[in-house]
Tab-separated table of C-alpha atoms in Angstrom:
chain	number	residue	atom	x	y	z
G	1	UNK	CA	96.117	71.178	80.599
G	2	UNK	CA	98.499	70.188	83.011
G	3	UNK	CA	100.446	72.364	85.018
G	4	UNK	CA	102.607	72.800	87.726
G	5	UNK	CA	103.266	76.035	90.098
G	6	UNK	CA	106.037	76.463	92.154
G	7	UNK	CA	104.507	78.592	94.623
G	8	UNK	CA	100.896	79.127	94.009
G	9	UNK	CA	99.717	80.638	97.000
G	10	UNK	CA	101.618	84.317	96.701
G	11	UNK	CA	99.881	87.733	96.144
G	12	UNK	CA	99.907	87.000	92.257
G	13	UNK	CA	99.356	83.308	92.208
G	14	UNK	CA	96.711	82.454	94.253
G	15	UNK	CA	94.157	84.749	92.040
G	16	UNK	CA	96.156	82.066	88.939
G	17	UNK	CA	95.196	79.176	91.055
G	18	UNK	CA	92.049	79.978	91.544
G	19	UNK	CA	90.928	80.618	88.162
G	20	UNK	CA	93.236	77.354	87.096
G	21	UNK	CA	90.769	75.218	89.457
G	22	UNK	CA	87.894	76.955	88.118
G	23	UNK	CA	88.383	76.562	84.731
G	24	UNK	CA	89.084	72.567	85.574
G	25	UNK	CA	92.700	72.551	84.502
G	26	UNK	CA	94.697	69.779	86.039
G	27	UNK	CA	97.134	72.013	88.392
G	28	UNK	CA	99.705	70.883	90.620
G	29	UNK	CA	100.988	73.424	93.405
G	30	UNK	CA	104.400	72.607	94.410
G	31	UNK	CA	105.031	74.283	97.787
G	32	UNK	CA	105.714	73.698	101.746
G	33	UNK	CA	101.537	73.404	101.723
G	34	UNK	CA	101.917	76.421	104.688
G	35	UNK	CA	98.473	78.098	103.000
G	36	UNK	CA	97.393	75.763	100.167
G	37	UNK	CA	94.014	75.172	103.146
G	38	UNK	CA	92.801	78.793	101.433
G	39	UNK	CA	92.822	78.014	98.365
G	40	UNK	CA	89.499	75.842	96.340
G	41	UNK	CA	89.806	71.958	96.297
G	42	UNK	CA	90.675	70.896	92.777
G	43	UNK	CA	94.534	70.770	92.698
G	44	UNK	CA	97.047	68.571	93.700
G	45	UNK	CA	99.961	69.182	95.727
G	46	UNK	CA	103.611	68.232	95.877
G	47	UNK	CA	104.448	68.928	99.422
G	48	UNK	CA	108.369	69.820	99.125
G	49	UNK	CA	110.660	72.739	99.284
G	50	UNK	CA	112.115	73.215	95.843
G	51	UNK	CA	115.231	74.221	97.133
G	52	UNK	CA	115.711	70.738	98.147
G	53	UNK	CA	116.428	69.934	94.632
G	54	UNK	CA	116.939	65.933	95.417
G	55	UNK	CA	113.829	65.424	97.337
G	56	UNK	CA	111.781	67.498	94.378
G	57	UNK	CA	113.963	65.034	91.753
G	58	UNK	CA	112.628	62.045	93.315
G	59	UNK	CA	108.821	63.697	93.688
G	60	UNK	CA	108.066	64.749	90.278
G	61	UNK	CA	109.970	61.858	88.565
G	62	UNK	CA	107.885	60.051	85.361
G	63	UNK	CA	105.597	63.177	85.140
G	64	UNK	CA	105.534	65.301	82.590
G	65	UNK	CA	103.354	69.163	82.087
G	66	UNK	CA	102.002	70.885	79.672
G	67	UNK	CA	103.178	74.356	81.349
G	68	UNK	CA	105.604	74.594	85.021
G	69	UNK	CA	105.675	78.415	85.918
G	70	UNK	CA	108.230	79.381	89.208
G	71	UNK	CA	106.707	82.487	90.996
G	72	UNK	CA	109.668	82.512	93.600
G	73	UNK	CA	113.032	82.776	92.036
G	74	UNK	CA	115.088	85.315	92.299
G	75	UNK	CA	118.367	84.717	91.326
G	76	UNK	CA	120.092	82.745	88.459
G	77	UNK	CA	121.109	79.509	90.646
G	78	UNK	CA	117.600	78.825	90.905
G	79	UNK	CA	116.661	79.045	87.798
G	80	UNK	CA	119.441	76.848	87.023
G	81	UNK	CA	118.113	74.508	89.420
G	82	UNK	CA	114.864	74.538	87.755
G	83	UNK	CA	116.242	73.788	84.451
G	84	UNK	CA	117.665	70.668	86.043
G	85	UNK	CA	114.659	69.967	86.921
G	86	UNK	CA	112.530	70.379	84.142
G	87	UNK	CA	114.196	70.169	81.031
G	88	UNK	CA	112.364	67.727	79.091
G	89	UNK	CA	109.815	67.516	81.579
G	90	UNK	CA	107.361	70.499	80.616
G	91	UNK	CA	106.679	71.793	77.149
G	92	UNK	CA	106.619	75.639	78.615
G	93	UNK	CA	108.097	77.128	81.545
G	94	UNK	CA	107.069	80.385	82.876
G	95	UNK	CA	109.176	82.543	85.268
G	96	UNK	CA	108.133	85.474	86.668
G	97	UNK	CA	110.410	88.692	86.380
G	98	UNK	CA	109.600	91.978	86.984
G	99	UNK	CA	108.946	95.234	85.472
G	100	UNK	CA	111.398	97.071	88.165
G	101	UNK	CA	113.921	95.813	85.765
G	102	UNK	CA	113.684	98.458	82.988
G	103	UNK	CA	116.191	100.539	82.492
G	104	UNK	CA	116.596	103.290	85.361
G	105	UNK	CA	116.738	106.299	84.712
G	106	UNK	CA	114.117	106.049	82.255
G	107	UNK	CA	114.803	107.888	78.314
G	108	UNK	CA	110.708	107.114	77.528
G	109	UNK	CA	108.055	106.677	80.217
G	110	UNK	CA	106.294	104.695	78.240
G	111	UNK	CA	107.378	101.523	78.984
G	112	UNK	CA	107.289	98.233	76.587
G	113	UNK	CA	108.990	94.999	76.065
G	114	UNK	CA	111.543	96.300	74.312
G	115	UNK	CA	113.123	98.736	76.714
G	116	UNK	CA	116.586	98.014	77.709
G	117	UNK	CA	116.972	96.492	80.936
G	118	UNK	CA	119.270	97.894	83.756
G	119	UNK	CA	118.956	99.562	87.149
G	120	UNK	CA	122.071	100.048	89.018
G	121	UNK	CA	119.510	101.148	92.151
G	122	UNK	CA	118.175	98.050	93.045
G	123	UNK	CA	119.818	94.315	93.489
G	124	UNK	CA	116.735	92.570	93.001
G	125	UNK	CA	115.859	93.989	89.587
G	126	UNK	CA	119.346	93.440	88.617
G	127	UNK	CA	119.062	89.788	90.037
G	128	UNK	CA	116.101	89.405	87.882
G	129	UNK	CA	117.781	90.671	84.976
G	130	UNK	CA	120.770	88.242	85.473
G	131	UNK	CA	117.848	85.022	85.892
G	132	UNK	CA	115.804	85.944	82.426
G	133	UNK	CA	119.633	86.342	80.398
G	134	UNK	CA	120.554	82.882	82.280
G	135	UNK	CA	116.518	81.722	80.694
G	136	UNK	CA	117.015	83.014	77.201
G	137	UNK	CA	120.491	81.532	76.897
G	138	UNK	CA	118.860	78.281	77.759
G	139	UNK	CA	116.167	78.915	75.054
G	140	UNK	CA	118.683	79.805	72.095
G	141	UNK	CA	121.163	76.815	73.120
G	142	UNK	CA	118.950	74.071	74.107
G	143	UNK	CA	115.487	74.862	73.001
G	144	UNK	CA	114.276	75.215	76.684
G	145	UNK	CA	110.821	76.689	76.252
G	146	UNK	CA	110.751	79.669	77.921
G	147	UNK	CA	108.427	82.605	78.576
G	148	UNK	CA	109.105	85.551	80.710
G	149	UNK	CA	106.706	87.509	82.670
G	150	UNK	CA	106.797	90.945	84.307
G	151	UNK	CA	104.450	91.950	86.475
G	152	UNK	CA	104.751	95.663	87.418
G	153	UNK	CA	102.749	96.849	90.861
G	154	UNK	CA	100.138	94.065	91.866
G	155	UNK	CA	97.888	93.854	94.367
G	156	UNK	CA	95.655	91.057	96.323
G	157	UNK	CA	92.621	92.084	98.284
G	158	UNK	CA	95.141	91.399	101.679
G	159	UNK	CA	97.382	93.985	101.636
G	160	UNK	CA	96.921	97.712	100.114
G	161	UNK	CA	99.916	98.701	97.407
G	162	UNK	CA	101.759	101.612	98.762
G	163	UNK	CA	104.751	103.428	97.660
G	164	UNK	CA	106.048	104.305	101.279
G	165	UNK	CA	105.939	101.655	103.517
G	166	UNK	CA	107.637	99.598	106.503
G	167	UNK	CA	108.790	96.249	106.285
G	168	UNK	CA	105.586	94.813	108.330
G	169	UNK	CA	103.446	95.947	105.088
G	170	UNK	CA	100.641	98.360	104.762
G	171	UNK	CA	98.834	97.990	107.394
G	172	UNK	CA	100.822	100.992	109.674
G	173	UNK	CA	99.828	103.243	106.908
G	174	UNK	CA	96.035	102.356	107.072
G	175	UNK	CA	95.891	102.736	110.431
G	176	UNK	CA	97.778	106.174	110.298
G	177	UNK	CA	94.730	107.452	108.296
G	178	UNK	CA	92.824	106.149	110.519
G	179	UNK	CA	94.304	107.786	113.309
G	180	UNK	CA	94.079	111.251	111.450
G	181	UNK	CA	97.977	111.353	111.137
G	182	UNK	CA	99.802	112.667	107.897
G	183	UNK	CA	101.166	109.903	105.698
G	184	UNK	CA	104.452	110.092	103.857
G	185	UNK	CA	104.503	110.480	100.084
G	186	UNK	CA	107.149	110.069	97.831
G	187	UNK	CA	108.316	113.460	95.484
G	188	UNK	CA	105.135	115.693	95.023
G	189	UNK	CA	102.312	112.835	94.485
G	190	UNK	CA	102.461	113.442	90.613
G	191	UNK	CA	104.484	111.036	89.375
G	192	UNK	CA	102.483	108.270	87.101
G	193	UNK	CA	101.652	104.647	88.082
G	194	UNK	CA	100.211	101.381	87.342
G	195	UNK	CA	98.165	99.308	89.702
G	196	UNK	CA	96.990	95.762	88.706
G	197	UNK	CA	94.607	93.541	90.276
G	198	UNK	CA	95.787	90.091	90.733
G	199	UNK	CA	92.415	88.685	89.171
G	200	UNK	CA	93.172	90.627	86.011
G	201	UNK	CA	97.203	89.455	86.467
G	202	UNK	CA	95.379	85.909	86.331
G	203	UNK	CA	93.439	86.190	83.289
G	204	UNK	CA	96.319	87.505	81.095
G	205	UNK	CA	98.756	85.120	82.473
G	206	UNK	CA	96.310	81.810	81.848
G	207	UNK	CA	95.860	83.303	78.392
G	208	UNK	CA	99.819	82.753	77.747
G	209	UNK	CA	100.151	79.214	79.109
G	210	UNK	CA	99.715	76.594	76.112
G	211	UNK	CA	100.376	79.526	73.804
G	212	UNK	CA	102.711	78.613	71.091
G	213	UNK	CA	103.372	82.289	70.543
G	214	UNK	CA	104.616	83.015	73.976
G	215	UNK	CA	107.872	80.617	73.546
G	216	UNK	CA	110.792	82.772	73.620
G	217	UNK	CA	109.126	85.617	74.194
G	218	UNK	CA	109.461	88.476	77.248
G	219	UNK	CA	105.980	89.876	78.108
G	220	UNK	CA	104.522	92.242	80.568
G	221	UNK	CA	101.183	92.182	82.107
G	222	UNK	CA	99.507	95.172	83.629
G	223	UNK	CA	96.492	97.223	83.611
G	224	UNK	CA	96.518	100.015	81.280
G	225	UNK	CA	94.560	102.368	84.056
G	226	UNK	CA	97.678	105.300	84.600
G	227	UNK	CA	97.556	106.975	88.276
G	228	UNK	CA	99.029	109.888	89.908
G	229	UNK	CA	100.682	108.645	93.653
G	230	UNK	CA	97.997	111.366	94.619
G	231	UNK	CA	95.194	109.857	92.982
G	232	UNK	CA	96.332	106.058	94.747
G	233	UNK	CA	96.579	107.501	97.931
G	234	UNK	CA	93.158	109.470	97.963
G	235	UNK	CA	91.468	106.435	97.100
G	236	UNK	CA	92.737	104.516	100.010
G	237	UNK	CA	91.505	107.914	102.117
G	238	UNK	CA	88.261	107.516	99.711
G	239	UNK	CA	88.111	104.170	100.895
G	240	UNK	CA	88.221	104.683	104.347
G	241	UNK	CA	86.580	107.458	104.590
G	242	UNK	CA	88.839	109.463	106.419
G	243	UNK	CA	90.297	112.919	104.651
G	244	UNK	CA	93.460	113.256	102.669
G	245	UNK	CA	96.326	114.255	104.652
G	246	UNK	CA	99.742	113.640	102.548
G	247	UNK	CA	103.157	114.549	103.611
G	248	UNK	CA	105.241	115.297	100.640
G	249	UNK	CA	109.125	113.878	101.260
G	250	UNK	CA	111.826	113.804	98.198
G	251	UNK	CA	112.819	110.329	97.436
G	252	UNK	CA	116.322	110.359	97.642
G	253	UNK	CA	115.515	111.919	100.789
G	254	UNK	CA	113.824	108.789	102.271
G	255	UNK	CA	116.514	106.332	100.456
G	256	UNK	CA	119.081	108.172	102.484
G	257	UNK	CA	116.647	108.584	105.827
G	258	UNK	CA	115.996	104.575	106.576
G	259	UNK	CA	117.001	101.385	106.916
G	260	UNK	CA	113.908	100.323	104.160
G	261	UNK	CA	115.340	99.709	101.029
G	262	UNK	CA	114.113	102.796	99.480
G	263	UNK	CA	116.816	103.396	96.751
G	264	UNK	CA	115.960	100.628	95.542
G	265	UNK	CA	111.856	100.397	95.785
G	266	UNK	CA	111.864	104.058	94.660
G	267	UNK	CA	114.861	105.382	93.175
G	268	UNK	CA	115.202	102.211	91.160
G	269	UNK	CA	111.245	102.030	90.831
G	270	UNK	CA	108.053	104.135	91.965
G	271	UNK	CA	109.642	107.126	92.246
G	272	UNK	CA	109.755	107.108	88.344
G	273	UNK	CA	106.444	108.041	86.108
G	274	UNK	CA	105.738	104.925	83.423
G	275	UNK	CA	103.276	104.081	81.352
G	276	UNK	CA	102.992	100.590	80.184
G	277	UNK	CA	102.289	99.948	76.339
G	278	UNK	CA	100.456	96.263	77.153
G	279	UNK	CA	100.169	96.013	72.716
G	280	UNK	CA	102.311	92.975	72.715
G	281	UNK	CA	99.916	91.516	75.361
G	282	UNK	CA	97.087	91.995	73.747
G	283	UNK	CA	98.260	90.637	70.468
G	284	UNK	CA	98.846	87.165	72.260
G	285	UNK	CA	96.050	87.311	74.700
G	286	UNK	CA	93.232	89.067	72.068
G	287	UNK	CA	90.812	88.250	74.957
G	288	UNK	CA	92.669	90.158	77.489
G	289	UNK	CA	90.986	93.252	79.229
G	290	UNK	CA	91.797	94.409	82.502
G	291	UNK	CA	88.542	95.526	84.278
G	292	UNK	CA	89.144	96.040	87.984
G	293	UNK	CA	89.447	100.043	88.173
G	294	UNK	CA	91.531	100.970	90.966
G	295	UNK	CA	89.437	102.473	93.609
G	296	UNK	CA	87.182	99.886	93.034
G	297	UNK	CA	89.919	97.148	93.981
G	298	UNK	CA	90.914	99.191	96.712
G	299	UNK	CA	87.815	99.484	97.842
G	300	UNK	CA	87.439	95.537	98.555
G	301	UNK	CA	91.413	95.697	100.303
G	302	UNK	CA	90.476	98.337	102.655
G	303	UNK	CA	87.010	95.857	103.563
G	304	UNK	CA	89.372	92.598	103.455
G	305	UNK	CA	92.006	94.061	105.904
G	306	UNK	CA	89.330	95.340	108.277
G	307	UNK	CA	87.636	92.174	108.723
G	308	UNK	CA	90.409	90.069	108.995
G	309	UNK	CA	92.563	90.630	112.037
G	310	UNK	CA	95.588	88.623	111.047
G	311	UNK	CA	95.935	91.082	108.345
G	312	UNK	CA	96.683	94.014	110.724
G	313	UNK	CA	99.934	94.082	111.511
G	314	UNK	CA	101.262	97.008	113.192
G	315	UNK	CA	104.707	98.032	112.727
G	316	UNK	CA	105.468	100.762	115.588
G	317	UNK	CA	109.026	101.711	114.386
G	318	UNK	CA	107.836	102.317	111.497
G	319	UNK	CA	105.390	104.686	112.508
G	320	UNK	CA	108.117	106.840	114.761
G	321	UNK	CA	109.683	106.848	111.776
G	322	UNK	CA	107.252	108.376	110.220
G	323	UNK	CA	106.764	111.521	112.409
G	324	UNK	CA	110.688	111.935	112.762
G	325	UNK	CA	110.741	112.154	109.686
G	326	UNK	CA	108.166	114.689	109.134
G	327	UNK	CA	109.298	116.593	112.359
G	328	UNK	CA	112.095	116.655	111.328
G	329	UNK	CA	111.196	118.664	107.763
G	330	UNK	CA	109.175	120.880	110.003
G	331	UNK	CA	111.772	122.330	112.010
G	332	UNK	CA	113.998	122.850	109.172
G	333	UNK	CA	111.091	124.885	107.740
G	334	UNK	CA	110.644	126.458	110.763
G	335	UNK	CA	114.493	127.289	110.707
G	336	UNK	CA	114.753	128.512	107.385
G	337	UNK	CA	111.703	130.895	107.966
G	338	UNK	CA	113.366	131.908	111.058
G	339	UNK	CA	117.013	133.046	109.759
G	340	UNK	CA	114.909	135.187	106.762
G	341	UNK	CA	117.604	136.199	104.309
């Protein structure tokens, strides 16, 4: 098949790349070519920025793909630009949502295609919202065939997922384990999660390009492996050998406590316990198994990160953060012990 991704080179798409050059598909990788030079020769690329919507115009014009999927929009104007773009030009388009856009507060932790979609916590779930109504509008008024896809927590071998973390990435958070200190969990550590490898992301996502069933349809893809925050964080201590040492912080404690973004990436997301129902999935992709356990795929991050310099990143606010934080929930334990009753 043919195909074109805008993007391509991301934490989810370069796993989709790969396996699209693999598998001898003719792919095109529209992007600013910054770190096409890791990926497997096989593909062609369309060196442009697709926000310059002109220069892409004059690019692409005469071809035609079986399948164009956008892994970076984020907001309805440019998915509106891509519909300039590609109506007519692609018989599927894919665009990647996310699964942060379920309805917050949760009424069901289990979690399926067909839960409502709203969280007033977080702009970029909303944002996401507002780009798949602007999609399916397209797709009942002008037959623009679209499929949506949301991803829920996935991970790449260069960077370990986290639910607490600066904006520099996980790295800070490695090396505090490292370094013996205490790291900062979220609520007790017993909340439920899903973790998905981007190689098993891959496999269900080539399984719903070219598939007539997918048109008009919303679908999630994630592993159906359910973890405590606990049970994620000792396997990164596991990993590293190092002990355990979590420091247990309320979320709306930390979404009040930082300039991070945390009422959104946990109030409106990972603080919450969900369970994904993957049935729908699995009834368009029959094939589809997810088979990279988490510890195991943490396992190879932890190696990847430690070998690979570029890939630590320290972030030294981030990590005074971190202990005023949890000095500062010390003395007011101290305090309240102190005053008695």
């Amino acid at each position: 098949m043919k195909i074109l991704l805008i993007g391509g080179t991301g934490t989810i798409s370069t796993a989709i790349s790969e396996k699209l050059i693999e598998e001898k598909h003719e792919l095109y990788l529209l992007n600013r070519g910054n770190n096409n030079i890791n990926l497997p020769k096989g593909f062609h690329s369309i060196c442009a920025d697709i926000n310059d919507e002109a220069a892409v115009a004059q690019k692409i014009s005469g071809m035609k793909f079986d399948c164009v999927a956008d892994f970076i929009a984020f907001v309805p104007s440019q998915l509106e630009r891509d519909y300039r773009l590609f109506n007519g030009k692609t018989n599927q388009f894919i665009f990647i949502s996310s699964a942060s856009a379920y309805q917050k507060p949760l009424s069901n932790f289990i979690i399926n295609e067909g839960t409502p979609l709203a969280n007033p916590y977080w702009e970029y779930s909303r944002n996401k919202i507002a780009c798949e109504e602007y999609l399916m509008k397209m797709y009942r008024e002008q037959g623009f065939p679209v499929t949506i896809v949301r991803p829920s927590h996935t991970y790449c071998e260069k960077s370990v997922p986290l639910g607490v973390h600066g904006k520099k990435g996980s790295y800070q958070i490695i090396k505090r384990m490292l370094d013996g200190k205490p790291v900062i969990i979220h609520g007790d550590g017993t909340s439920l999660w899903t973790m998905t490898h981007s190689r098993d992301f891959a496999k269900a996502f080539i399984g719903l390009i070219g598939n007539i069933h997918a048109i008009g349809e919303s679908v999630q893809i994630t592993s159906d492996e359910t973890l405590s925050w606990n049970q994620i964080y000792k396997s990164i201590a596991n990993a590293l050998a190092v002990d355990f040492k979590p420091y247990y912080v309320p979320s709306d404690f930390l979404a009040k406590a930082g300039d991070f973004d945390f009422e959104g990436s946990l109030i409106g997301d990972k603080a919450n316990s969900v369970v994904f129902d993957n049935s729908k999935l699995k009834r368009l992709v029959p094939e589809f198994q997810a088979t990279i356990r988490f510890d195991t795929g943490v396992k190879e991050c932890i190696n990847y990160i430690l070998s690979h310099k570029e890939c630590q990143q320290e972030d030294v606010d981030f990590d005074k953060w971190c202990d005023k934080v949890i000095n500062s929930l010390e003395t007011a334990l101290s305090l309240v012990k102190e005053s008695g009753y």
